[in-house]
CSV table of C-alpha atoms in Angstrom, one decimal:
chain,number,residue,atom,x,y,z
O,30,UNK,CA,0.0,0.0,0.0
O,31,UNK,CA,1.3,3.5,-1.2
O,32,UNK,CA,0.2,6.7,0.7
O,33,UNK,CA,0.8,10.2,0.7
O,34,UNK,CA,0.9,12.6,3.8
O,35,UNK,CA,0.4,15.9,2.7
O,36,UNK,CA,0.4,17.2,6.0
O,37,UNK,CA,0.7,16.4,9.7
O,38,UNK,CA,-3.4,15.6,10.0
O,39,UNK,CA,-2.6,13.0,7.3
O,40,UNK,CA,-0.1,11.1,9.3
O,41,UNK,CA,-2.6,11.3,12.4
O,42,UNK,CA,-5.5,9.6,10.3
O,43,UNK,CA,-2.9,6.9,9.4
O,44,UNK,CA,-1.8,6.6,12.7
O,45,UNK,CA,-5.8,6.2,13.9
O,46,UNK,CA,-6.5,3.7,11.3
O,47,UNK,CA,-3.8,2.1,12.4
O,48,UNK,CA,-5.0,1.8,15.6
O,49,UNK,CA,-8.6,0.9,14.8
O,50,UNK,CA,-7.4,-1.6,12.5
O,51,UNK,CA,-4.4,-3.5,14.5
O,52,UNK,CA,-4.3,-7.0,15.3
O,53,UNK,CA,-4.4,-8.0,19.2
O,54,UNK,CA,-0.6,-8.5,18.6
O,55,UNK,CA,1.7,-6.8,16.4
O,56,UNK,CA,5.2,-5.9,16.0
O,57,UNK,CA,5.8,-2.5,13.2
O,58,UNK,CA,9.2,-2.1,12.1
O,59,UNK,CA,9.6,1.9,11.4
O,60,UNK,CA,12.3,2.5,8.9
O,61,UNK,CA,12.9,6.1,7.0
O,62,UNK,CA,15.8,8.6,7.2
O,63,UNK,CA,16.0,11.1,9.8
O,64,UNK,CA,13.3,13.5,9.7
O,65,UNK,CA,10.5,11.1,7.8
O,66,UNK,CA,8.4,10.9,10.1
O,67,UNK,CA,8.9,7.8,11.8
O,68,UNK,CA,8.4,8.9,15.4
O,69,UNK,CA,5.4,11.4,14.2
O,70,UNK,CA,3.4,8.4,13.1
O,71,UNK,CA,4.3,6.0,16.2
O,72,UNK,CA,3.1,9.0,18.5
O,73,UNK,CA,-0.4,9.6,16.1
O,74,UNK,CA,-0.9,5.6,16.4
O,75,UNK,CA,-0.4,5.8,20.3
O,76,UNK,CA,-2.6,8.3,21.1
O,77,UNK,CA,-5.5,6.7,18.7
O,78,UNK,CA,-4.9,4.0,21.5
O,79,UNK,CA,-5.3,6.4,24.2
O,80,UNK,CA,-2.2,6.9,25.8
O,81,UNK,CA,-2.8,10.5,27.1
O,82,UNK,CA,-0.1,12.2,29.0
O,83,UNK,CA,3.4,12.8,27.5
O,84,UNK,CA,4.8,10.4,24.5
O,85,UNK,CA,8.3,11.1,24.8
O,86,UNK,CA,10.4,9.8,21.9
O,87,UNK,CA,12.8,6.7,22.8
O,88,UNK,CA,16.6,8.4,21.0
O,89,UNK,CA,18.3,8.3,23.7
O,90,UNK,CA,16.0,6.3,26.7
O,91,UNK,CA,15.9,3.3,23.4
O,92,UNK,CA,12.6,1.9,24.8
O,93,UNK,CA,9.3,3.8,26.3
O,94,UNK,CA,6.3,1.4,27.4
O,95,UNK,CA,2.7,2.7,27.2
O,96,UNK,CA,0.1,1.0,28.6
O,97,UNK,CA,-3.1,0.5,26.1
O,98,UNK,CA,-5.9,-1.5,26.5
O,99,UNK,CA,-5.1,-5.7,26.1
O,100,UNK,CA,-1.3,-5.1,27.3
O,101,UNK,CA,2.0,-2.8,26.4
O,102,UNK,CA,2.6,-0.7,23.2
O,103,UNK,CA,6.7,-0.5,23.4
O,104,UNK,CA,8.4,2.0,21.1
O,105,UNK,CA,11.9,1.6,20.5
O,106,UNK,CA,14.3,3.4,18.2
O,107,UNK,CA,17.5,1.6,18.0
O,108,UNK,CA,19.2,4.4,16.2
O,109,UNK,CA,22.1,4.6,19.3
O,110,UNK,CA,22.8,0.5,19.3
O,111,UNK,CA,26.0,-0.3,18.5
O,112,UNK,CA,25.2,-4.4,17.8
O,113,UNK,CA,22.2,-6.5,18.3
O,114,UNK,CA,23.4,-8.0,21.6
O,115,UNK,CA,23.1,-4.4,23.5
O,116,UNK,CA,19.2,-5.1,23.3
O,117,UNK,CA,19.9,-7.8,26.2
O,118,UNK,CA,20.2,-4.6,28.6
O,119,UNK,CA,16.7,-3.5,27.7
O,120,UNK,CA,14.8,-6.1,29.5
O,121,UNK,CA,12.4,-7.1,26.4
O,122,UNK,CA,10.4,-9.3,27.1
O,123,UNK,CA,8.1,-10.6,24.3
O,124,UNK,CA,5.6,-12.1,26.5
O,125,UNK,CA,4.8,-8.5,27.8
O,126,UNK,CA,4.2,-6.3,24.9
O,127,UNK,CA,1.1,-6.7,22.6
O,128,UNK,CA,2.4,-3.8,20.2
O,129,UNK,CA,5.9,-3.2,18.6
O,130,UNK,CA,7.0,0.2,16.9
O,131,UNK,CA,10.4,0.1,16.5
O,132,UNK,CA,12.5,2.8,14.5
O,133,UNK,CA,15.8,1.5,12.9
O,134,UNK,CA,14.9,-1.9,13.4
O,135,UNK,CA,17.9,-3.3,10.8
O,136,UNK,CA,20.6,-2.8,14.1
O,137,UNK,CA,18.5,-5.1,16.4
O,138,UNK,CA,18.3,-7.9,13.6
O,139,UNK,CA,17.6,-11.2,15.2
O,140,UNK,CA,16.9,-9.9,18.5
O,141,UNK,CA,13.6,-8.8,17.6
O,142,UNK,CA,10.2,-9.7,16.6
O,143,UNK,CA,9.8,-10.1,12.6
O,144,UNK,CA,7.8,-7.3,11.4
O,145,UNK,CA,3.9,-8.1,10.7
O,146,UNK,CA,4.3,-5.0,9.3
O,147,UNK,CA,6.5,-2.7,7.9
O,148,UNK,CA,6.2,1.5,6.6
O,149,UNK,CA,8.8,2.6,4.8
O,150,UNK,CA,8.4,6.8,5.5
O,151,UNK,CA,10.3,9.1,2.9
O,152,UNK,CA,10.0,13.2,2.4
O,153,UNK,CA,7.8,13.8,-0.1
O,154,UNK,CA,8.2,17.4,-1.6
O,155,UNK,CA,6.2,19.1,1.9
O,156,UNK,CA,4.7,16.0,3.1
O,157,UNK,CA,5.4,12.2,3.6
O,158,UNK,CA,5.8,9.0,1.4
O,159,UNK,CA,4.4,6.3,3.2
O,160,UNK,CA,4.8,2.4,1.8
O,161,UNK,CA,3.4,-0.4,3.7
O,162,UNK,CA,3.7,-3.7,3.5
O,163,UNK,CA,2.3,-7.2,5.2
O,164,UNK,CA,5.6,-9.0,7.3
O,165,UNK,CA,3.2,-11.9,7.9
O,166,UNK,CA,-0.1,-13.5,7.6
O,167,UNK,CA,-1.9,-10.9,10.3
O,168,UNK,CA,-0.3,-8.3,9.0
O,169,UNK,CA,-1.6,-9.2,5.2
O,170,UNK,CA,-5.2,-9.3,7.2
O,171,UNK,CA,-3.8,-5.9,8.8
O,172,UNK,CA,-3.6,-4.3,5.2
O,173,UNK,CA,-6.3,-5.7,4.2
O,174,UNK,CA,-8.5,-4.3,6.9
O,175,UNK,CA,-6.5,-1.0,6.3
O,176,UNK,CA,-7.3,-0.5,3.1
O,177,UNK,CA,-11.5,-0.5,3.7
O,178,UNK,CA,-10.7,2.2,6.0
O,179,UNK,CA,-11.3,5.6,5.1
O,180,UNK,CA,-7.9,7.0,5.4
C-alpha cells in the first residue's frame, strides 16, 4: 500500500486507522531517514490507543512502554545500538508487549520480533511518502483491513 501525507493531520488519520485496524498482537518495524516521520506516526498511532499524557520519543531512553488496552505498546528506536546483543540490557520481554513500533529496526536484527508489518516513511516534496507492507499473515489481514478504512 502507497500513501501520501500531505500534511501532519494526514499522518494522524494513518496513525488512527492504524489503531482501529491493529491486530491484538503486532510488532511494526519503522524505517525512514532522519526526519521522515517515523516517530510522528508512532506517537499519532499511540494516542489513537489512548495513551494521554506525554509520548516522549525513545533516541536516547531506546525503549518507552505505554500502557493500552489488552497489554503494552513498546516504542523503540534503535538508532544509538551499536550491535544486536546491546538489546539484552533493555529487559524485552516478548511475553509482555502486545504492540511493537520500533524505528531503525535493521541494528536489532535477530533480537527482535519479525515485522507483521512494515512503513517505509520518505520526504515527499512538503509531506510524507508512506509504503506499507504485510511482514506476515496478520499483518496481510492488517492491510487488508487498512485498506476498507477511510484513510
Amino acid at each position: 500500500m502507497q500513501l501520501h501525507l500531505a500534511t501532519v493531520e494526514d499522518t494522524a488519520r494513518l496513525g488512527a486507522a492504524l489503531a482501529q485496524t491493529r491486530p491484538p498482537l503486532a510488532a511494526v518495524h519503522l524505517h525512514g531517514d532522519l526526519g521522515a516521520g517515523k516517530s510522528t506516526l508512532a506517537r499519532a498511532l499511540l494516542r489513537a490507543l489512548g495513551v494521554t499524557g506525554a509520548i516522549r520519543s525513545p533516541t536516547y531512553t531506546l525503549v518507552e512502554r505505554y500502557p493500552i488496552a489488552g497489554g503494552e505498546a513498546w516504542h523503540l528506536d534503535l538508532y544509538r545500538l551499536g550491535d544486536a546483543s546491546e538489546l539484552d540490557f533493555l529487559g524485552l520481554d516478548e511475553a509482555v508487549a502486545t504492540l511493537w513500533l520500533i524505528e531503525w529496526a535493521e541494528k536489532g536484527r535477530g533480537g527482535l520480533p519479525p515485522p507483521d508489518l512494515q512503513i517505509h516513511l520518505a520526504i515527499d516534496g512538503q509531506g510524507r511518502s508512506a509504503r506499507l507492507l504485510a511482514g506476515s499473515e496478520s499483518g496481510r489481514a492488517w492491510l487488508a483491513q487498512l485498506a476498507e478504512s477511510a484513510i
